[in-house]
Amino acid sequence: GRFLAIWVVATGAQRIVEVGSSNGVSTIWLASGAARTGGRVTGSELIPERAAEANRNLAEAGLGGFATVLAGDARAALADYAEPIDLLFIDAEKDDYPGHLLAIVDKLRPGGLVLADNVLSHDISAYQHLVRERDDLAAVTLPLDRGIEWAVKLG
């Protein structure tokens, strides 16, 4: 979590999107970084009860003004997100990573980051192959905790 907050601050991210918010633990870390940059996190969670819990947890942490978690499939929940994304964090169902990336990558600004979690603890090879075959992304696997695929959108 601390890694996420540091990346938000280090990049000055204003528009942060999270796919797979669950009960909001990582959202809280992203929002703590956003509180320092004046940014905002828009999260998504497939299970409505978890999305509601995440929003309660954000409010309890005093970060409700910096983040909101939308209920529903991220591809639908974020379809109307119109602003260029500075940082995208993917931590959803592992088989869905490629679809989530394809639905959102064109909204990522040049120089924007994509961080995908659990790439060493799970078979995310389809996602990693997709990221590395794209001409508009450069990626590397970071062996931090369960692995993070770190990618930047090229200009």
Tab-separated table of C-alpha atoms in Angstrom:
chain	number	residue	atom	x	y	z
A	1	GLY	CA	0.000	0.000	0.000
A	2	ARG	CA	2.745	2.423	0.917
A	3	PHE	CA	4.276	1.797	-2.532
A	4	LEU	CA	1.051	3.055	-4.139
A	5	ALA	CA	0.922	6.211	-2.033
A	6	ILE	CA	4.562	6.958	-2.827
A	7	TRP	CA	3.975	6.590	-6.582
A	8	VAL	CA	0.992	8.945	-6.430
A	9	VAL	CA	3.091	11.574	-4.654
A	10	ALA	CA	6.247	11.002	-6.713
A	11	THR	CA	4.370	11.462	-9.984
A	12	GLY	CA	2.045	14.195	-8.749
A	13	ALA	CA	-0.871	12.086	-9.978
A	14	GLN	CA	-4.179	13.939	-10.031
A	15	ARG	CA	-6.443	11.442	-11.807
A	16	ILE	CA	-6.059	7.969	-10.357
A	17	VAL	CA	-8.143	4.959	-11.369
A	18	GLU	CA	-8.273	1.670	-9.484
A	19	VAL	CA	-9.748	-1.508	-10.933
A	20	GLY	CA	-10.649	-3.991	-8.200
A	21	SER	CA	-11.026	-1.916	-5.043
A	22	SER	CA	-12.432	-4.715	-2.851
A	23	ASN	CA	-13.071	-3.235	0.606
A	24	GLY	CA	-10.847	-0.228	-0.042
A	25	VAL	CA	-7.486	-0.983	1.569
A	26	SER	CA	-5.447	-0.091	-1.518
A	27	THR	CA	-7.907	2.726	-2.276
A	28	ILE	CA	-7.086	4.259	1.105
A	29	TRP	CA	-3.367	4.180	0.274
A	30	LEU	CA	-3.970	5.715	-3.161
A	31	ALA	CA	-6.229	8.365	-1.599
A	32	SER	CA	-3.612	9.191	1.042
A	33	GLY	CA	-1.258	10.031	-1.811
A	34	ALA	CA	-4.004	11.932	-3.628
A	35	ALA	CA	-4.590	14.008	-0.489
A	36	ARG	CA	-1.013	15.259	-0.860
A	37	THR	CA	-1.246	15.968	-4.606
A	38	GLY	CA	-4.766	17.382	-4.632
A	39	GLY	CA	-5.788	14.433	-6.776
A	40	ARG	CA	-8.747	12.093	-6.770
A	41	VAL	CA	-9.144	8.306	-6.927
A	42	THR	CA	-11.990	6.657	-8.799
A	43	GLY	CA	-12.161	3.008	-7.888
A	44	SER	CA	-14.374	0.191	-9.082
A	45	GLU	CA	-15.524	-2.989	-7.394
A	46	LEU	CA	-17.591	-5.734	-8.984
A	47	ILE	CA	-19.376	-6.711	-5.745
A	48	PRO	CA	-21.732	-3.892	-4.609
A	49	GLU	CA	-21.446	-4.747	-0.906
A	50	ARG	CA	-17.663	-4.455	-1.074
A	51	ALA	CA	-17.914	-1.131	-2.931
A	52	ALA	CA	-20.180	0.199	-0.159
A	53	GLU	CA	-17.750	-1.093	2.480
A	54	ALA	CA	-14.841	0.562	0.645
A	55	ASN	CA	-16.646	3.910	0.640
A	56	ARG	CA	-17.411	3.552	4.366
A	57	ASN	CA	-13.745	2.720	5.036
A	58	LEU	CA	-12.619	5.757	3.035
A	59	ALA	CA	-14.972	8.008	5.025
A	60	GLU	CA	-13.782	6.505	8.318
A	61	ALA	CA	-10.161	7.143	7.286
A	62	GLY	CA	-11.034	10.776	6.524
A	63	LEU	CA	-10.317	10.284	2.825
A	64	GLY	CA	-13.837	10.234	1.382
A	65	GLY	CA	-13.184	13.603	-0.253
A	66	PHE	CA	-10.299	12.123	-2.236
A	67	ALA	CA	-11.778	8.840	-3.459
A	68	THR	CA	-14.975	7.094	-4.481
A	69	VAL	CA	-15.497	3.438	-5.311
A	70	LEU	CA	-18.111	2.672	-7.970
A	71	ALA	CA	-20.014	-0.606	-7.902
A	72	GLY	CA	-19.999	-2.801	-11.000
A	73	ASP	CA	-17.680	-4.167	-13.645
A	74	ALA	CA	-14.862	-1.676	-14.174
A	75	ARG	CA	-15.317	-1.634	-17.933
A	76	ALA	CA	-18.889	-0.384	-17.502
A	77	ALA	CA	-18.350	1.652	-14.327
A	78	LEU	CA	-15.468	3.593	-15.882
A	79	ALA	CA	-16.820	3.836	-19.445
A	80	ASP	CA	-17.732	7.512	-19.002
A	81	TYR	CA	-14.453	8.479	-17.323
A	82	ALA	CA	-13.377	11.280	-19.632
A	83	GLU	CA	-10.250	12.795	-18.080
A	84	PRO	CA	-6.737	11.641	-18.996
A	85	ILE	CA	-5.594	9.136	-16.356
A	86	ASP	CA	-2.283	9.730	-14.585
A	87	LEU	CA	-2.099	6.414	-12.718
A	88	LEU	CA	-4.033	3.180	-13.226
A	89	PHE	CA	-3.872	0.416	-10.601
A	90	ILE	CA	-5.242	-3.010	-11.563
A	91	ASP	CA	-5.934	-5.562	-8.815
A	92	ALA	CA	-9.050	-7.402	-9.965
A	93	GLU	CA	-9.813	-10.934	-11.158
A	94	LYS	CA	-6.563	-11.989	-12.759
A	95	ASP	CA	-8.093	-13.353	-15.991
A	96	ASP	CA	-9.742	-9.960	-16.519
A	97	TYR	CA	-6.516	-7.907	-16.475
A	98	PRO	CA	-6.135	-7.822	-20.288
A	99	GLY	CA	-9.743	-6.708	-20.809
A	100	HIS	CA	-9.460	-4.009	-18.168
A	101	LEU	CA	-6.266	-2.690	-19.704
A	102	LEU	CA	-7.746	-2.605	-23.200
A	103	ALA	CA	-10.842	-0.772	-21.940
A	104	ILE	CA	-8.818	1.938	-20.202
A	105	VAL	CA	-5.371	2.270	-21.806
A	106	ASP	CA	-6.479	4.850	-24.381
A	107	LYS	CA	-7.588	7.097	-21.510
A	108	LEU	CA	-4.092	7.018	-19.997
A	109	ARG	CA	-2.111	10.196	-20.638
A	110	PRO	CA	1.365	9.996	-22.198
A	111	GLY	CA	3.743	9.399	-19.292
A	112	GLY	CA	0.934	7.881	-17.219
A	113	LEU	CA	1.562	4.731	-15.208
A	114	VAL	CA	-0.120	1.349	-15.094
A	115	LEU	CA	0.564	-0.762	-12.008
A	116	ALA	CA	-0.810	-4.322	-12.061
A	117	ASP	CA	-0.646	-6.331	-8.835
A	118	ASN	CA	0.069	-10.027	-8.175
A	119	VAL	CA	1.999	-10.737	-11.361
A	120	LEU	CA	4.426	-13.132	-9.643
A	121	SER	CA	1.955	-14.905	-7.360
A	122	HIS	CA	-0.539	-15.625	-10.177
A	123	ASP	CA	-0.294	-16.539	-13.841
A	124	ILE	CA	-0.718	-13.138	-15.441
A	125	SER	CA	1.293	-14.065	-18.519
A	126	ALA	CA	-1.501	-13.094	-20.951
A	127	TYR	CA	-1.599	-9.612	-19.433
A	128	GLN	CA	2.180	-9.294	-19.418
A	129	HIS	CA	2.376	-10.420	-23.052
A	130	LEU	CA	-0.294	-7.875	-24.020
A	131	VAL	CA	1.502	-5.027	-22.241
A	132	ARG	CA	4.857	-5.893	-23.764
A	133	GLU	CA	3.605	-6.292	-27.327
A	134	ARG	CA	2.054	-2.816	-27.381
A	135	ASP	CA	4.106	-0.042	-28.982
A	136	ASP	CA	2.541	2.579	-26.708
A	137	LEU	CA	3.658	0.965	-23.418
A	138	ALA	CA	7.013	0.114	-21.861
A	139	ALA	CA	6.926	-2.350	-18.967
A	140	VAL	CA	9.017	-4.146	-16.397
A	141	THR	CA	8.162	-6.598	-13.618
A	142	LEU	CA	9.052	-5.406	-10.133
A	143	PRO	CA	9.676	-8.266	-7.679
A	144	LEU	CA	7.998	-6.399	-4.818
A	145	ASP	CA	5.768	-8.509	-2.556
A	146	ARG	CA	3.669	-10.627	-4.965
A	147	GLY	CA	4.961	-8.772	-8.022
A	148	ILE	CA	3.925	-5.584	-9.771
A	149	GLU	CA	3.939	-5.065	-13.511
A	150	TRP	CA	4.999	-1.442	-13.902
A	151	ALA	CA	4.254	0.158	-17.250
A	152	VAL	CA	4.422	3.683	-18.626
A	153	LYS	CA	2.397	5.038	-21.535
A	154	LEU	CA	4.779	6.319	-24.177
A	155	GLY	CA	4.132	9.690	-25.817
